[in-house]
XYZ file of C-alpha atoms in Angstrom:
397
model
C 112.568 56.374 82.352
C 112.120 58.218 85.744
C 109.410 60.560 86.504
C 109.897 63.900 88.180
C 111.025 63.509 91.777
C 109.502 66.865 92.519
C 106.260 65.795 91.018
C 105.829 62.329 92.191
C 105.430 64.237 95.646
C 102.061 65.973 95.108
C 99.323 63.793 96.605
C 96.436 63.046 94.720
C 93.007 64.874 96.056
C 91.811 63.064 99.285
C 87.971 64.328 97.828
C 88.886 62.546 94.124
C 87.117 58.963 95.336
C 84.220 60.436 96.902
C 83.772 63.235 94.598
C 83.509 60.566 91.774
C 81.224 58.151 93.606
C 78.652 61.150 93.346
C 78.969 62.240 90.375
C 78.109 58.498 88.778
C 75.401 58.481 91.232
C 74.138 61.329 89.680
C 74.472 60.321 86.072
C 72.520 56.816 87.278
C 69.640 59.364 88.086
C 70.040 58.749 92.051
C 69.215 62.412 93.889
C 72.500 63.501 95.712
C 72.877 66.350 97.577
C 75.974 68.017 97.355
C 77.934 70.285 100.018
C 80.988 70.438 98.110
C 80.812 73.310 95.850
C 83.438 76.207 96.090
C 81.432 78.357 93.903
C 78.619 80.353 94.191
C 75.548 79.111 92.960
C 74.914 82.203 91.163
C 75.424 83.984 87.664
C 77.242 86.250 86.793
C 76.308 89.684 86.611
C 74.492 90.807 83.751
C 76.909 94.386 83.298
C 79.942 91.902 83.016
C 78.816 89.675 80.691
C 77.131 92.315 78.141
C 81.227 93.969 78.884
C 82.649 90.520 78.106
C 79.879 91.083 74.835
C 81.528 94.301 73.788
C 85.035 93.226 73.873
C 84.183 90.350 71.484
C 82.483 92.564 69.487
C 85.642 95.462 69.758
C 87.982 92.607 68.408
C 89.989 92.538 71.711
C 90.676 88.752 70.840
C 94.206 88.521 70.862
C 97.689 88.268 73.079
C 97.742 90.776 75.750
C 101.192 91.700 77.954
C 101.815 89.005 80.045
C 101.306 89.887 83.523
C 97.771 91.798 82.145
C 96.333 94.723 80.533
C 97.207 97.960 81.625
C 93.695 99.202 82.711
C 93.104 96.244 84.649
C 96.128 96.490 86.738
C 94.738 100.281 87.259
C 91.255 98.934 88.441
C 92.879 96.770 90.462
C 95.266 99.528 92.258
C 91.867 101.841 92.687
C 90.128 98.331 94.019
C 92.933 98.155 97.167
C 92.604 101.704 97.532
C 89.255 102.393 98.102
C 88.473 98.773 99.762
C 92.058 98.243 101.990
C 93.326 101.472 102.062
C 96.514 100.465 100.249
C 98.544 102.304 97.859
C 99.959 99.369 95.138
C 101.051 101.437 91.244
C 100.917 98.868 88.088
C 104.307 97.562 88.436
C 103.274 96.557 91.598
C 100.052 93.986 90.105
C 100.095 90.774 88.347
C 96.788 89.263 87.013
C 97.002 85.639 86.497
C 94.910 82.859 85.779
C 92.661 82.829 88.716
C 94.007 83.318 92.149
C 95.252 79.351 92.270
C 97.770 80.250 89.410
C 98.617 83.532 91.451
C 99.602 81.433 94.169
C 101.183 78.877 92.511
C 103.577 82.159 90.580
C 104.683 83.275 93.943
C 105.948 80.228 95.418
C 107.513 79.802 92.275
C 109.395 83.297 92.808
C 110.020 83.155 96.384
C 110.655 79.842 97.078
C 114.208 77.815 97.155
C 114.662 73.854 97.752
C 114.322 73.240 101.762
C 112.543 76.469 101.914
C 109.596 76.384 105.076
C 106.600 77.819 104.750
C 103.685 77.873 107.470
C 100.253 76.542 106.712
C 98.140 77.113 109.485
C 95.741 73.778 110.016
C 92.599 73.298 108.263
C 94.112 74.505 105.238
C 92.786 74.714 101.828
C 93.774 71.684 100.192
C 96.001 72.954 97.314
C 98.805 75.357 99.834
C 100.696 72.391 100.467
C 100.792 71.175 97.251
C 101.658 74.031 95.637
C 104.563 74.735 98.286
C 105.822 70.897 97.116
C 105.728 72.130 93.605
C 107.864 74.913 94.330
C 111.057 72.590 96.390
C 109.137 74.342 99.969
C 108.679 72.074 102.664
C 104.939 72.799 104.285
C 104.950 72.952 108.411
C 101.892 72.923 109.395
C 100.590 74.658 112.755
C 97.280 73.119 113.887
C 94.375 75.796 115.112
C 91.836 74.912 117.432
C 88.241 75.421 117.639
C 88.324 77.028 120.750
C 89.904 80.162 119.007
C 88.035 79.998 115.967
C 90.296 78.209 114.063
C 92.702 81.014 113.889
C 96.401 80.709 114.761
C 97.494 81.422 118.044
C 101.045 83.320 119.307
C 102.282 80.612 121.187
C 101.360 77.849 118.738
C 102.940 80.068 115.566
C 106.185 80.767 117.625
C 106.559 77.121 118.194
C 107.296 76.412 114.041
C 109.278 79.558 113.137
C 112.863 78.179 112.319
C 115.956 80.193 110.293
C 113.998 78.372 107.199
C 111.004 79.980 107.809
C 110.724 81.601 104.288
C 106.440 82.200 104.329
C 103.468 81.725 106.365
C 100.131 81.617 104.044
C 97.019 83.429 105.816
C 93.742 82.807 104.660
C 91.458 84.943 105.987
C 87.875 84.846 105.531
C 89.202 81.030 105.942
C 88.454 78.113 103.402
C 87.251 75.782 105.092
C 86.477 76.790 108.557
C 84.720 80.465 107.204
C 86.978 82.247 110.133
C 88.269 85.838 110.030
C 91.153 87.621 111.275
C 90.624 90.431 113.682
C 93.300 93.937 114.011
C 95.148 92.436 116.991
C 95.193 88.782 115.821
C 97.135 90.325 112.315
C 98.970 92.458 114.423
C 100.652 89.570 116.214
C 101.739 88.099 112.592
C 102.739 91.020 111.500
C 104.938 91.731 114.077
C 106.147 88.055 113.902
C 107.149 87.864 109.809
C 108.956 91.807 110.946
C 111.049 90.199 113.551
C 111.940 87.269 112.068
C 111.959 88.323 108.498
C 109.570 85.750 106.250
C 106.729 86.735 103.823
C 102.741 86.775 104.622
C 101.263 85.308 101.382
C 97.796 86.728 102.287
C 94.717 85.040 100.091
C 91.780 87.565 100.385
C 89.253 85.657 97.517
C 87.034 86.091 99.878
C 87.088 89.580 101.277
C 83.348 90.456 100.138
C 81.260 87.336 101.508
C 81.479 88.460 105.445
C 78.640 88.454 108.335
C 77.497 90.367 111.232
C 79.418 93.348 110.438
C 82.839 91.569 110.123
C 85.411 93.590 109.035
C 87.956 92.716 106.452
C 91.146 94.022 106.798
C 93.873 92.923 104.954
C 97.437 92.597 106.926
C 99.406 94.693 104.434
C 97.205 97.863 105.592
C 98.778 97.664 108.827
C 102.167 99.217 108.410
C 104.595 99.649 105.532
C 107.043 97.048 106.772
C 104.761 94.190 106.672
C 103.213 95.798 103.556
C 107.001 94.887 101.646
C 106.667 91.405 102.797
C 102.868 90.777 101.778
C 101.880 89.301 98.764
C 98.321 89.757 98.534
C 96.113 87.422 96.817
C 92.731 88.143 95.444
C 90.557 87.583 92.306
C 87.125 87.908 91.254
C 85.808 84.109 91.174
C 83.896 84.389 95.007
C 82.857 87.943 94.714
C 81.530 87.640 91.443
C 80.353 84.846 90.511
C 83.099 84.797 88.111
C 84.938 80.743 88.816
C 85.108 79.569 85.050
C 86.600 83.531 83.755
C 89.634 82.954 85.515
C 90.897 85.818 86.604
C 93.242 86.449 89.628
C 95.876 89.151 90.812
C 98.712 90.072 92.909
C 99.920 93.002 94.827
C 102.996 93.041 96.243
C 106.983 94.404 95.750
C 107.883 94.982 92.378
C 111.002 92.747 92.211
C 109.268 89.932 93.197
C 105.838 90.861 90.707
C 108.486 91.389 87.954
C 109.833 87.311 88.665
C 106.704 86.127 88.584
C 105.730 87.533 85.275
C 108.779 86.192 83.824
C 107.780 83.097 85.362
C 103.878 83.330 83.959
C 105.648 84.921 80.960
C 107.557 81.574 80.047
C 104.313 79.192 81.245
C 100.810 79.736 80.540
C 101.308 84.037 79.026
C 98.568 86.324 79.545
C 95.177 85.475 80.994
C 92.207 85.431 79.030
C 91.936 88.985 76.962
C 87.945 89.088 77.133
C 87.615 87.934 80.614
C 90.259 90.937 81.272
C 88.352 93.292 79.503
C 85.189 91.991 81.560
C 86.595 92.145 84.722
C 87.824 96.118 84.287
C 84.013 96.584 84.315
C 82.965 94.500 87.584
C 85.660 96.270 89.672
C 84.251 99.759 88.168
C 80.716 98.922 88.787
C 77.793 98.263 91.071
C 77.957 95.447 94.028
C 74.251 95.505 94.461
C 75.035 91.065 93.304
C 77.647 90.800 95.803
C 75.383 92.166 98.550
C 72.407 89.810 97.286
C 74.648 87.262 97.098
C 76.073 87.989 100.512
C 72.393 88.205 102.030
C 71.394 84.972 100.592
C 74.338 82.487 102.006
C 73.767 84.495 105.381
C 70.137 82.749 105.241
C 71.559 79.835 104.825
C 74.561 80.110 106.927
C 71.919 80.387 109.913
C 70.056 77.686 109.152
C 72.959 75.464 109.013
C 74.706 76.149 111.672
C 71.369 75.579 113.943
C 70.273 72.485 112.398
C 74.434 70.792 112.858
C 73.671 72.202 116.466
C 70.620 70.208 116.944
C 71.678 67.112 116.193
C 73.068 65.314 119.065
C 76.374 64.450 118.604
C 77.472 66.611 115.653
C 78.870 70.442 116.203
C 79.785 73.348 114.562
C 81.463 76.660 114.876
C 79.710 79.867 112.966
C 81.662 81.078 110.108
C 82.356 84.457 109.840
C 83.477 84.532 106.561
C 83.034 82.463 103.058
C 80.672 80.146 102.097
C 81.761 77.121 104.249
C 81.176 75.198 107.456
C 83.428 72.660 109.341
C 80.491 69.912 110.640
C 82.515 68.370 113.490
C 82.321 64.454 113.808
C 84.979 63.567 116.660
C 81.814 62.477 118.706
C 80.751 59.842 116.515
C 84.148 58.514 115.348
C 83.982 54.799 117.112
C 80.212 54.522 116.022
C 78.906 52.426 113.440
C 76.342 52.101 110.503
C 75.377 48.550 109.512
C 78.202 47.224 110.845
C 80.476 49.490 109.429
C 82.903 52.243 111.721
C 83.319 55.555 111.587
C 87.465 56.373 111.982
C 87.559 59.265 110.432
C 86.395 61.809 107.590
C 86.825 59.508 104.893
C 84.720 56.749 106.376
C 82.149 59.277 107.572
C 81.945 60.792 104.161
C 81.630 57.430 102.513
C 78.689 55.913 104.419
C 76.826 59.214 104.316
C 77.114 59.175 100.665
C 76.558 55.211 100.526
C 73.452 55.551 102.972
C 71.851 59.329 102.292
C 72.958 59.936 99.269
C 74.585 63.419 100.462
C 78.259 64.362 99.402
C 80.394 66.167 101.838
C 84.087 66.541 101.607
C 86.379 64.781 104.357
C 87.986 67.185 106.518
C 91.253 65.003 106.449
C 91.877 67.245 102.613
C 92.246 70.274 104.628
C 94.854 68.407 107.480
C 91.898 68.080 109.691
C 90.422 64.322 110.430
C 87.741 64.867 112.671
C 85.425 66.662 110.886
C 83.858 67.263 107.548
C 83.246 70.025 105.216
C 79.946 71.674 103.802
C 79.224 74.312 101.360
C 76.444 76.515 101.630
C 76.508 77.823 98.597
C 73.622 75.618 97.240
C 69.903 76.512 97.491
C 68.054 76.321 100.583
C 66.103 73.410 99.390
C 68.893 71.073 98.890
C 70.324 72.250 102.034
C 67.341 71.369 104.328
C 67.091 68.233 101.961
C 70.617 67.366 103.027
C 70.405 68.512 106.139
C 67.383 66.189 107.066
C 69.273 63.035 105.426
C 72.672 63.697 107.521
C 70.417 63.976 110.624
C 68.571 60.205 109.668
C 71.961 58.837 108.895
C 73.049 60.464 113.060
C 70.340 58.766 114.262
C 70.818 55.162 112.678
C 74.267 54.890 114.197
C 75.122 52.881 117.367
């Protein structure tokens, strides 16, 4: 009685252990701070919800086409318009269950067994996974902080084979909060042209940027890297919209058209009111998204100067996102109560064993040497946490 192959491949979460350590320290009344959230701690938008109100009240309750309402798909074509300067018709859009199940469609439709696609290192945890799912074979190409954690030419050269089928760019980046400038996209472009593989290019965060950083979104560049784009995007980050599930697609029509069969035959249409609900947000104001935006700046700054402080840890400022990659090479070797640090995991685990603060090991996004924090949690409970990862620094020898 033999389980899949195929599945018995995906890895468990590398965060599952800690993340459940916390959360029964929280339910035996113990005061954790958390830095792992990848949502933003605020609601959604009044407009939306009173339009997720109406639709209830209209009846619009029941199966919708597969791939997503009409008007949507329309919203959504005005949306990369106005924002990316990118001409996409219906055909050309797919609204899925979140931008996760978008993903997870188009490595379904692109990808054959023994297929390669390029992950550029720290990742988000579930690319690889998802490329498993699919028969792809993840290469990864590692960044370094000296260039912002973005990929460099030499370094992306280096994994490009006859397999190469993708390369997935994140940009603003989960977790490292970095963002792609013109030239650095040029250079990819011009790569996937040449050698002929798809950009899979997850935007979810194209609203949350800082200091004037620019979004720009690689298929604006030209109309041959355009054809081999699959954009990604949604309306989880932007706003405040995680539990409505409610992603979408842009990208050629033949390969849209596969993965509706595919979303068709699996999970059908996304939710009809959320739909309905999210045709408003990408019609109306962004006066929450710039609040929103204004707020994790706050605490972006505050962050990043109090990791700098502390002797021994180090960051790099995020341009993008709601994240920050605390570095902890320098204290790997160093021990707490006769206990070592040898990586993320065992950093993670004493700070949560001695502080009471939850951060997620780096090693879930291919990177072992540092840790990850989300800001998006109220100043309070980030100075709180702050303070306590600074005491637990200090106790080490």
């Amino acid at each position: 009685m033999e389980l899949s192959r195929n599945a018995m491949k995906i890895t468990a979460s590398a965060t599952l252990e800690i993340d459940s350590k916390a959360k029964k320290m929280k339910a035996d009344g113990i005061d954790v701070v958390g830095f792992g959230a990848g949502e933003p701690d605020f609601d959604t938008p009044s407009f939306i919800i009173d339009a997720a109100k109406k639709a209830l009240d209209e009846g619009k309750t029941r199966y919708t086409p597969a791939s997503g309402v009409l008007e949507l798909k329309e919203a959504i074509c005005n949306k990369f318009k106005k924002d990316n300067s990118l001409d996409y018709n219906s055909k050309q859009i797919i609204v899925c269950n979140g931008a996760k199940h978008a993903l997870y469609n188009i490595f379904q439709a692109i990808l054959n067994p023994g297929d390669e696609v390029i992950i550029p290192s720290p990742y988000w945890l579930s690319y690889p996974e998802m490329v498993k799912m699919a028969g792809g074979i993840p290469v990864f190409v590692e960044t370094k902080k000296e260039d912002q954690f973005k990929v460099n030419y030499d370094d992306l050269t280096s994994v490009i084979t006859s397999h190469t089928k993708a390369m997935i760019l994140n940009s603003p980046n989960n977790p490292t909060g970095s963002v792609y400038k013109i030239d650095e996209l040029k250079m990819i472009a011009d790569l996937a042209v040449k050698n002929k593989f798809f950009v899979v290019s997850d935007e979810i965060y194209e609203e949350i940027l800082y200091d004037g950083t620019k979004h720009i979104s690689i298929a604006s560049l030209n109309s041959q890297i355009k054809d081999q784009t699959l954009v990604v995007n949604g309306l989880s980050k932007s706003f405040a919209m995680t539990g409505w599930r409610i992603g979408y697609v842009a990208g050629r029509e033949d390969i849209i058209s596969v993965m509706s069969n595919i979303q068709s035959h699996s999970t059908s249409n996304p939710n009809s009111i959320a739909q309905y609900a999210s045709i408003t947000a990408l019609k109306g104001p962004k006066e929450s998204v710039k609040k929103a935006v204004s707020e994790f700046d706050k605490r972006r700054k505050y962050i990043y100067n109090r990791i700098n402080s502390i002797v021994g840890l180090s960051t790099v400022m995020p341009k993008g996102a709601f994240y920050i990659m605390l570095d902890v090479s320098q204290l790997i070797g160093k021990n707490y109560k006769g206990k070592t640090i040898t990586g993320s995991t065992s950093f993670s685990n004493l700070l949560l064993d001695a502080q009471n603060v939850a951060v997620v090991p780096g090693i879930a996004f291919g990177i072992d040497s540092a840790v990850r924090l989300s800001y998006a949690t109220s100043m309070d409970n980030i100075i709180k946490g702050m303070d306590r990862i600074e005491a637990f620094v200090k106790e080490l020898d």
